[in-house]
XYZ file of C-alpha atoms in Angstrom:
273
model
C 21.561 -7.783 -43.000
C 18.236 -7.413 -41.188
C 17.777 -5.295 -38.137
C 18.186 -6.931 -34.768
C 14.933 -7.784 -32.921
C 15.388 -5.068 -30.276
C 15.923 -2.474 -32.992
C 12.567 -3.331 -34.574
C 10.669 -2.621 -31.333
C 9.157 0.878 -31.436
C 9.918 2.828 -28.263
C 7.014 5.216 -27.722
C 8.060 6.189 -24.203
C 10.030 9.357 -23.701
C 13.575 9.192 -22.418
C 12.422 10.798 -19.173
C 9.801 8.101 -18.637
C 12.270 5.343 -19.451
C 14.759 6.715 -16.918
C 12.080 6.898 -14.227
C 10.930 3.341 -14.956
C 14.457 1.915 -14.912
C 15.355 3.770 -11.721
C 12.110 2.687 -10.047
C 12.707 -0.932 -11.036
C 16.206 -0.861 -9.543
C 14.919 0.712 -6.320
C 12.132 -1.872 -6.082
C 14.632 -4.691 -6.605
C 16.900 -3.253 -3.905
C 13.959 -2.969 -1.475
C 12.833 -6.552 -2.132
C 16.320 -8.022 -1.752
C 17.044 -5.987 1.394
C 13.695 -6.950 2.934
C 14.160 -10.649 2.226
C 17.680 -10.619 3.661
C 16.547 -8.711 6.762
C 13.556 -10.992 7.396
C 15.660 -14.131 6.874
C 18.320 -12.792 9.244
C 15.677 -11.952 11.855
C 14.147 -15.435 11.701
C 17.554 -17.095 11.849
C 18.472 -15.009 14.899
C 15.226 -15.811 16.697
C 15.581 -19.534 15.960
C 19.190 -19.415 17.180
C 17.985 -17.842 20.421
C 15.504 -20.692 20.852
C 18.334 -23.209 20.381
C 20.459 -21.411 22.971
C 17.503 -21.302 25.359
C 16.903 -25.050 25.028
C 20.601 -25.806 25.526
C 20.750 -23.589 28.623
C 17.700 -25.313 30.161
C 18.511 -28.861 29.063
C 20.126 -29.853 32.384
C 17.171 -28.565 34.407
C 14.710 -30.258 32.070
C 16.578 -33.565 32.322
C 16.547 -33.321 36.110
C 12.844 -32.512 36.053
C 12.053 -35.467 33.827
C 14.261 -37.893 35.773
C 12.824 -36.907 39.130
C 9.218 -36.818 38.009
C 8.927 -39.707 35.593
C 6.494 -41.313 38.026
C 4.787 -38.135 39.205
C 2.762 -35.376 37.547
C 4.509 -32.097 36.779
C 2.990 -28.651 37.033
C 2.414 -26.975 33.665
C 3.971 -23.744 34.903
C 7.216 -25.623 35.560
C 7.587 -26.604 31.921
C 6.401 -23.432 30.260
C 6.234 -24.198 26.518
C 8.801 -27.004 26.615
C 8.085 -30.501 25.339
C 10.576 -33.076 26.596
C 10.993 -36.673 25.422
C 13.234 -39.483 26.637
C 14.040 -42.013 23.917
C 15.664 -45.412 23.843
C 18.341 -46.446 21.369
C 15.712 -47.360 18.760
C 14.005 -43.983 18.944
C 11.000 -45.183 20.931
C 9.534 -42.722 23.414
C 10.033 -43.879 26.997
C 8.658 -40.800 28.653
C 7.057 -37.617 27.364
C 6.467 -34.441 29.271
C 4.458 -31.539 27.865
C 2.632 -28.537 29.348
C -0.700 -29.702 27.917
C -1.133 -33.468 27.925
C -4.610 -33.207 26.378
C -3.302 -31.549 23.210
C -2.635 -33.721 20.166
C -0.499 -31.011 18.592
C 2.891 -32.515 19.328
C 6.238 -32.314 17.510
C 7.296 -35.183 15.281
C 9.974 -37.049 17.277
C 9.823 -40.503 15.682
C 12.926 -41.831 13.982
C 15.414 -40.256 16.377
C 17.516 -43.315 17.044
C 20.640 -43.205 19.194
C 22.871 -43.041 16.101
C 20.881 -40.180 14.578
C 20.900 -38.232 17.834
C 24.633 -38.802 18.208
C 25.259 -37.342 14.748
C 23.063 -34.313 15.478
C 23.837 -33.924 19.164
C 23.092 -30.368 20.313
C 22.150 -29.179 16.811
C 18.694 -27.632 16.507
C 16.398 -28.594 13.666
C 12.871 -27.664 12.544
C 10.189 -30.365 12.445
C 6.463 -30.528 11.768
C 3.653 -31.481 14.097
C 2.270 -34.993 14.287
C -1.112 -33.419 13.564
C -1.697 -29.886 12.368
C 0.521 -27.392 10.607
C 2.519 -25.994 13.535
C 6.299 -25.939 13.253
C 8.606 -26.880 16.097
C 12.241 -26.305 16.934
C 13.742 -29.559 18.148
C 17.043 -30.116 19.974
C 18.320 -33.727 20.294
C 20.887 -34.595 22.970
C 22.744 -37.763 23.889
C 22.403 -38.888 27.535
C 24.851 -40.751 29.761
C 24.324 -44.284 31.029
C 22.775 -43.178 34.324
C 19.411 -42.119 32.884
C 16.619 -44.689 32.898
C 12.854 -44.812 33.041
C 11.198 -47.780 34.768
C 14.405 -49.708 34.435
C 14.750 -49.019 30.694
C 17.904 -47.189 29.652
C 17.260 -43.839 27.949
C 19.952 -42.967 25.413
C 18.592 -39.644 24.187
C 16.552 -36.646 25.222
C 14.683 -34.451 22.760
C 13.578 -30.952 23.733
C 11.116 -29.037 21.554
C 9.638 -25.550 21.513
C 6.850 -24.287 19.227
C 7.838 -21.825 16.488
C 4.386 -20.271 16.444
C 5.435 -17.062 18.207
C 8.582 -16.778 16.086
C 6.579 -17.208 12.888
C 4.056 -14.604 14.031
C 6.793 -12.062 14.738
C 8.447 -12.753 11.382
C 5.091 -12.451 9.579
C 4.367 -9.138 11.325
C 7.800 -7.803 10.433
C 7.221 -8.976 6.865
C 3.926 -7.067 6.615
C 5.459 -3.917 8.107
C 8.478 -4.218 5.821
C 6.220 -4.648 2.786
C 4.166 -1.574 3.725
C 7.279 0.485 4.406
C 8.797 -0.735 1.141
C 5.733 0.352 -0.844
C 5.782 3.780 0.801
C 9.506 4.109 0.136
C 9.073 3.040 -3.484
C 6.232 5.510 -4.044
C 8.299 8.333 -2.537
C 11.329 7.323 -4.590
C 9.289 7.283 -7.826
C 7.872 10.742 -7.086
C 11.304 12.173 -6.230
C 12.867 10.546 -9.290
C 10.164 11.992 -11.555
C 10.692 15.497 -10.133
C 14.482 15.298 -10.387
C 14.442 13.892 -13.927
C 11.862 16.463 -15.022
C 13.915 19.342 -13.662
C 17.069 17.865 -15.169
C 15.473 17.522 -18.608
C 13.843 20.977 -18.534
C 16.807 22.670 -20.322
C 16.680 19.983 -23.007
C 12.997 20.727 -23.511
C 13.867 24.382 -24.073
C 16.592 23.370 -26.505
C 14.009 21.274 -28.350
C 11.586 24.197 -28.556
C 14.300 26.530 -29.869
C 15.416 23.941 -32.412
C 11.825 23.630 -33.657
C 11.661 27.403 -34.278
C 14.995 27.299 -36.092
C 13.745 24.420 -38.239
C 10.885 26.683 -39.357
C 13.436 29.192 -40.692
C 13.947 31.619 -37.798
C 17.754 31.631 -37.693
C 17.802 34.484 -35.201
C 16.774 32.150 -32.416
C 19.409 31.298 -29.815
C 19.491 28.710 -27.074
C 19.504 30.003 -23.533
C 22.943 30.020 -21.952
C 23.500 27.344 -19.326
C 26.402 26.393 -17.123
C 29.180 25.464 -19.552
C 30.519 22.991 -17.025
C 27.809 20.411 -17.760
C 26.685 18.604 -20.885
C 23.639 20.804 -21.513
C 25.687 24.000 -21.235
C 28.322 22.602 -23.581
C 25.610 21.565 -26.061
C 23.966 25.011 -25.907
C 27.291 26.782 -26.504
C 28.125 24.565 -29.476
C 24.665 24.969 -31.016
C 24.694 28.749 -30.573
C 28.136 28.927 -32.227
C 26.907 26.770 -35.104
C 23.753 28.887 -35.479
C 25.800 32.103 -35.554
C 27.983 30.676 -38.304
C 24.943 29.506 -40.288
C 23.246 32.875 -39.909
C 26.424 34.691 -40.993
C 26.711 32.390 -43.997
C 23.072 32.967 -44.968
C 23.463 36.735 -44.588
C 26.594 36.682 -46.736
C 24.776 34.614 -49.338
C 21.821 37.000 -49.272
C 24.134 40.003 -49.753
C 25.906 38.217 -52.601
C 22.588 37.435 -54.270
C 21.480 41.052 -53.846
C 24.677 42.329 -55.462
C 24.262 39.827 -58.288
C 20.701 40.963 -58.902
C 21.844 44.582 -58.837
C 24.589 43.793 -61.326
C 22.237 41.932 -63.632
C 19.741 44.786 -63.408
C 22.379 47.398 -64.216
C 23.694 45.322 -67.130
C 20.208 44.891 -68.531
C 19.604 48.605 -68.262
C 22.844 49.392 -70.091
C 21.997 46.964 -72.859
C 18.572 48.514 -73.361
C 19.904 52.080 -73.423
C 20.797 53.245 -76.987
C 24.154 54.928 -77.690
């Protein structure tokens, strides 16, 4: 059977480098996931606050629109609110905005009475009629007492721009990205130091093993804490080396005795009686 594809790939990186890379990748993944979750939660919370704000001010806005449908309204009274009264077909009967000269308005077409009834009091995000600004829109069903110029208004739509929310989220995203990079760099440096210090005894074991491979059986591995893997490995290797050295010494003594015996026998054979 042939070797599996992964087994044919030559790994030229050291084990220390591989550990640092894997650890760094996991830390980076954790930072990215945590940042995305935090930013999404922040945006959702800010949008929810906008919905609550529009709901809390809906009664005042309706009163303002009903009482001033024939009169101009001060911009300071509205703040950033855009208010629309719609008929049952979704046509705009009356619109009130802080800046009547601006063409950057939320998209409110298509909000029929049935659609508003199904989404009554539920905020949704819409685009601008012109431009790229996003808006948070809150549709609400009105009672039968609301009318504009004799035309019955079935729905009111309140909208607030999401520009400030998006700016805050973007700023938090930039800060989170910068903090994440700094954290990742620090984590990589700390991981490299820790792994290097952890693998230092193994490097010494490797150096000692290289000397032994060259024939110096007197070498011994430095004693380490026997409670960890490196200490256990060092103890086992030192025991094995002692046994090998004893065996080689015994063999050398046996060979010396054999040579002495052969020499004595040769001498006896050459000596005449």
